Coordinates of C-alpha atoms and ligand atoms in Angstrom, one line a residue:
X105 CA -16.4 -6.9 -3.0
X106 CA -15.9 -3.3 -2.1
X107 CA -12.8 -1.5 -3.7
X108 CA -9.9 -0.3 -1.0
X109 CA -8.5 2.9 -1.3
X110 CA -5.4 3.5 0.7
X111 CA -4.5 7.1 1.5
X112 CA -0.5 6.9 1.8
X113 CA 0.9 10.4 3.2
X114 CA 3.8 9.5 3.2
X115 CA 6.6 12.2 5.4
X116 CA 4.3 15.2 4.0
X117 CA 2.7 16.7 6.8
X118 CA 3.5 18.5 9.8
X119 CA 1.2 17.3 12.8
X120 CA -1.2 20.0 12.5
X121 CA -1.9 20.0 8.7
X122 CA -2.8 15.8 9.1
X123 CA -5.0 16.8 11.7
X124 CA -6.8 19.0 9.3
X125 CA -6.8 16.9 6.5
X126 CA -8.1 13.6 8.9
X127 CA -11.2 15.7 9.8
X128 CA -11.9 17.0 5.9
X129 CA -11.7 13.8 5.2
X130 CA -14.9 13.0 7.4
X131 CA -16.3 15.5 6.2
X132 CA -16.4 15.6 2.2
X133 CA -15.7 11.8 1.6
X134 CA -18.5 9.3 0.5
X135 CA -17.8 6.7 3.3
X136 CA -19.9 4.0 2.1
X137 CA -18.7 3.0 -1.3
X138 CA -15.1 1.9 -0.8
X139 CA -13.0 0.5 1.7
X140 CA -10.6 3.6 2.6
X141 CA -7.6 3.2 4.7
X142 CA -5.1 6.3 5.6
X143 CA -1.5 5.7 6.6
X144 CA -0.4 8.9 8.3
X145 CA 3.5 9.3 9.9
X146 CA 4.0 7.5 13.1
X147 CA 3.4 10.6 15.0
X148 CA -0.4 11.2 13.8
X149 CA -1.3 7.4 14.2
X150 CA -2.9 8.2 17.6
X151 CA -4.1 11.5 17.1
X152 CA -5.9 10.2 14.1
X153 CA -7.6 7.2 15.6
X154 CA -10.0 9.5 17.8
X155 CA -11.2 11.7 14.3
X156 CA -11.6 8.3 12.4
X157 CA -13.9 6.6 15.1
X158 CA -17.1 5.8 13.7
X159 CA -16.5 6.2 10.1
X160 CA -15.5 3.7 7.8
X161 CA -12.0 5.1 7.8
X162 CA -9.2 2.8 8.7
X163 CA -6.0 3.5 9.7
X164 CA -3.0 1.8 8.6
X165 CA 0.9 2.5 9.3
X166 CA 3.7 3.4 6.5
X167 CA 6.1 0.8 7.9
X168 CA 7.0 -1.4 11.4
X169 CA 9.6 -3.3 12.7
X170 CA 10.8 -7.0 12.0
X171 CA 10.0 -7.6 15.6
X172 CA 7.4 -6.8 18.1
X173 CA 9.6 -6.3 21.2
X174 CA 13.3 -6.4 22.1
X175 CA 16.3 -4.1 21.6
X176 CA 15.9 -2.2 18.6
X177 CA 16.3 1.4 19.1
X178 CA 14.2 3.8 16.4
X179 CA 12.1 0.8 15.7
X180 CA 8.4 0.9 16.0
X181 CA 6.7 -2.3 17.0
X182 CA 3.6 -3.8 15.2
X183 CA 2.2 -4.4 18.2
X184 CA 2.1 -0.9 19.7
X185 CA 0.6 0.1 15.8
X186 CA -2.0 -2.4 16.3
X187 CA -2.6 -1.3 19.8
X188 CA -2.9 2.6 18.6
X189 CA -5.7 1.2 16.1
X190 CA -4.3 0.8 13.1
X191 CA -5.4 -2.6 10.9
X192 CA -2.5 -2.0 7.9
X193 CA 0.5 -2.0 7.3
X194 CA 2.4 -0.8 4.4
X195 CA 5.8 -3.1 4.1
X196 CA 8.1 -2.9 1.0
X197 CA 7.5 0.5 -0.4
X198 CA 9.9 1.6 -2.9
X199 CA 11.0 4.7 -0.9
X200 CA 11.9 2.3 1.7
X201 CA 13.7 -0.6 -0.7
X202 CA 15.7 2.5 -2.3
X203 CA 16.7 5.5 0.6
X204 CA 16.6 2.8 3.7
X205 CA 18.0 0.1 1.9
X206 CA 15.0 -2.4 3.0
X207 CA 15.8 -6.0 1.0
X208 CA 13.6 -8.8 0.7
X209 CA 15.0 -10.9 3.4
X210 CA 13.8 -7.5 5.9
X211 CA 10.5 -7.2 4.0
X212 CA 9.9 -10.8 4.1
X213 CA 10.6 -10.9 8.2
X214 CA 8.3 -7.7 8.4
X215 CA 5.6 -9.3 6.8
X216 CA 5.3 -12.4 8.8
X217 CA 6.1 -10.3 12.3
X218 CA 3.0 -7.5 10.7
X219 CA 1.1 -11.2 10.5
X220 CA 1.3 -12.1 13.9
X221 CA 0.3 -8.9 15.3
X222 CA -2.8 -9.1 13.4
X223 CA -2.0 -6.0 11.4
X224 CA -2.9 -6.6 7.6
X225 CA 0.0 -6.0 5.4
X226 CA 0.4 -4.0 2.1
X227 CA 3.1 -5.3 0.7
X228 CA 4.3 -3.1 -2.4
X229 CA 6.0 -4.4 -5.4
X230 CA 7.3 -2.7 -8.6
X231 CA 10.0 -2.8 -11.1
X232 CA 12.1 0.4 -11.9
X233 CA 13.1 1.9 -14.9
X234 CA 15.6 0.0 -15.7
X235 CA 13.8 -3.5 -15.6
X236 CA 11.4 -1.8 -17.7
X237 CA 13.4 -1.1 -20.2
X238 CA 15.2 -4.6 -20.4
X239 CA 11.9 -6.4 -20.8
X240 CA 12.4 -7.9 -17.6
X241 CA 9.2 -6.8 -15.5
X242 CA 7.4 -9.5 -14.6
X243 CA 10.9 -11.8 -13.9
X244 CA 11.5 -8.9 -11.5
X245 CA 8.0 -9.2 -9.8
X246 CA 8.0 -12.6 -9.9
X247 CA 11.0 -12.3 -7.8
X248 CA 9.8 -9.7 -5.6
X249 CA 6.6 -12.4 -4.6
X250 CA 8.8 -15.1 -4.1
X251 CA 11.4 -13.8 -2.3
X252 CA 8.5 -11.4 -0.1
X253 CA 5.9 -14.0 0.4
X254 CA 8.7 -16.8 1.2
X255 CA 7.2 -19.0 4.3
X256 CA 4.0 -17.2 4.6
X257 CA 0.8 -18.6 6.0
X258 CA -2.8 -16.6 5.3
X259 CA -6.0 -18.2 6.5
X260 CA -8.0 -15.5 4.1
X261 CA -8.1 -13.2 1.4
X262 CA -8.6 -10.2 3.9
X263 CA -5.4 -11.1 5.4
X264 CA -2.8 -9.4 3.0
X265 CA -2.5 -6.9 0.3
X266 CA -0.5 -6.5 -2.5
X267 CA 0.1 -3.3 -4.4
X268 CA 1.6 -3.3 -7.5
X269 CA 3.4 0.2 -8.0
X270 CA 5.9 0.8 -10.8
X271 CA 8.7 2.9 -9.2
X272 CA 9.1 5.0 -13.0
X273 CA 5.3 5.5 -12.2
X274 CA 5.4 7.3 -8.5
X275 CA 4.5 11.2 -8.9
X276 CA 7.8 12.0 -7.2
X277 CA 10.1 10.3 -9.0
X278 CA 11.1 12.2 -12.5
X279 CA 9.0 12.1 -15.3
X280 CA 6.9 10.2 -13.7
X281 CA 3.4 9.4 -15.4
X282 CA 1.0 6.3 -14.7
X283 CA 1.0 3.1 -16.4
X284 CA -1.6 2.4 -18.9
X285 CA -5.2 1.1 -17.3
X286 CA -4.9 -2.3 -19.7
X287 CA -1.0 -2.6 -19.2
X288 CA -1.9 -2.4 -15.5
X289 CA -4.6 -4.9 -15.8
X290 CA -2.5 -7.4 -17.2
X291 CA 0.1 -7.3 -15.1
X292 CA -2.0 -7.4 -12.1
X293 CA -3.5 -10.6 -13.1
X294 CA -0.5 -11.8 -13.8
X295 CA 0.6 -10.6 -10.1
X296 CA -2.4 -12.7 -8.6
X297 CA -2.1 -15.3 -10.3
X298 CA 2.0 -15.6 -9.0
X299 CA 0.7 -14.6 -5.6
X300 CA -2.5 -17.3 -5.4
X301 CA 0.7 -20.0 -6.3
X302 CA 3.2 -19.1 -3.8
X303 CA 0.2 -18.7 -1.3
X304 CA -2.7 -21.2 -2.0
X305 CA -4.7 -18.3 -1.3
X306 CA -6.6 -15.8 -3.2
X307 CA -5.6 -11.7 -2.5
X308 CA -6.3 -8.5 -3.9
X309 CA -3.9 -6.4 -5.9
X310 CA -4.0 -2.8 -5.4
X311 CA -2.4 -0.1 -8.2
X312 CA -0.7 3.0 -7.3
X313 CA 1.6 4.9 -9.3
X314 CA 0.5 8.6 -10.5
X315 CA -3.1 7.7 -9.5
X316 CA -5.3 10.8 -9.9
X317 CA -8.3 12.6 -9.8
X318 CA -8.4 11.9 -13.4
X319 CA -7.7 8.6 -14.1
X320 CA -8.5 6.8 -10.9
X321 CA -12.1 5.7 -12.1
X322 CA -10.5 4.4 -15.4
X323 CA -7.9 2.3 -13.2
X324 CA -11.0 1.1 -10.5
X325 CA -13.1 -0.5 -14.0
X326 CA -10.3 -3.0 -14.5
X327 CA -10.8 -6.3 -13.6
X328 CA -7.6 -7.2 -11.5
X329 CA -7.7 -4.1 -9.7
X330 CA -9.0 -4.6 -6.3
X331 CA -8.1 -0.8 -5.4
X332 CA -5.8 1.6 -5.1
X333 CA -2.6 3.4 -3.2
X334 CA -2.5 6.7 -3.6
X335 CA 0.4 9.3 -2.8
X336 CA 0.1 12.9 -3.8
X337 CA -3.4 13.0 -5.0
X338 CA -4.7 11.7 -0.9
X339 CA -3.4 15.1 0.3
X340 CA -6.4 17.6 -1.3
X341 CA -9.7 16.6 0.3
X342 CA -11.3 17.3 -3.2
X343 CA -8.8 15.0 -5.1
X344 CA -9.4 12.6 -2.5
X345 CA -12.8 12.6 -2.0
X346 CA -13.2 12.4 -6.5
X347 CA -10.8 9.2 -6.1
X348 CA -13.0 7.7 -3.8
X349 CA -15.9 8.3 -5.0
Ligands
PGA117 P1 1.8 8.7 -6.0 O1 2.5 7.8 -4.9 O2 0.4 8.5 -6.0 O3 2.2 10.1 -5.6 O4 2.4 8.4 -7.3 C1 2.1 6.5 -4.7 C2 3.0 5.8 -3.7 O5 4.2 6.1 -3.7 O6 2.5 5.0 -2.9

């Protein structure tokens, strides 16, 4: 099975400079190895989906709302996402858990609502620091699956994503440095092994956290890594296109 990459941009970019990197994209990266997915702002989704046409580029969204339709003003529906083009959806991201206050009763609604609209989601899990340090990380993900995956039906292993991304790990958060390739390794199968329990169902497990130019090949030999989310490092072309590769 291919390896996914997923290109998360996060709030980076002005308009303009996604534009430019979408079409370097097409240009320097080897589109036939991995699967690779990019999930611009909301604002670039359709703008992107003309440059991406006919690659092997797909498009995925950073977030959507616990509902397709209805009165929920800011809110961006699946629907409309999967309407623009997009196949993923990122759900659960720590940015999102700790500045918007997203818990796992949200997550778990966005999922199942990301589900119906046949968008595929990424849902991102991770203990902090602090969970770390108490010797309590795979309690905490454990918790994370159950209380995330709570309900859910998938007919296939295409149909969701985790990623497994230790907040201490993120290249924005301080001091940040990536997790090492066999401690990811084992906690990833441990991860699909929690996740093929709750769901009956196989998935891939994706690592991000500090993934780089670097190490990414070292991280894409283990065996419970299905691919990878990348932050920072998906905003060179040349970073990128090593990563990738
Ligand atoms: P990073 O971000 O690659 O910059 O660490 C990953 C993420 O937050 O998804």
């Amino acid at each position: 099975m291919k390896k996914i990459i997923i290109a998360n941009w996060k709030m980076q970019l002005s308009l303009k400079e996604s534009l430019v990197l979408a079409r370097g994209y097409v240009k320097k990266l080897n589109l036939q190895k991995n699967e690779i997915v990019v999930c611009p702002d909301y604002a670039a989704l359709a703008f992107l989906a003309p440059i991406f046409k006919n690659t092997n580029i797909a498009l995925g969204a950073q977030d959507c709302a616990f509902s397709a339709k209805g009165a929920y003003t800011g809110e961006v529906s699946p629907l409309n996402i999967q309407s623009l083009g997009a196949k993923y959806v990122i759900l659960g991201h720590s940015e999102r858990r700790e500045y918007l206050k997203e818990d796992s009763v949200l997550i778990n609604q966005k999922i199942k609502v990301a589900l119906e609209n046949k968008l595929v989601p990424v849902f991102c899990i991770g203990e902090r620091l602090a969970e770390k340090r108490a010797g309590k990380t795979k309690e905490y993900l454990l918790q994370e699956l159950r209380q995330g995956l709570k309900g859910l039906k998938i007919k296939t292993v295409n149909d969701l994503i985790i990623a497994y991304e230790p907040v201490w790990a993120i290249s924005t958060n301080k001091g940040a440095k990536p997790i090492s390739c066999s401690e990811a390794d084992e906690i990833q199968k441990f991860i699909k092994e929690q996740a093929q329990k709750i769901l009956q169902k196989k998935v891939r497990v994706l690592y991000g956290g500090s993934v780089k130019a670097e190490n990414a090949a070292d991280f894409l030999a283990q065996a419970h890594i299905d691919g990878l989310l990348v932050g920072g490092a998906s905003l060179q072309v040349k970073d990128f296109s090593i990563i990738t590769n």
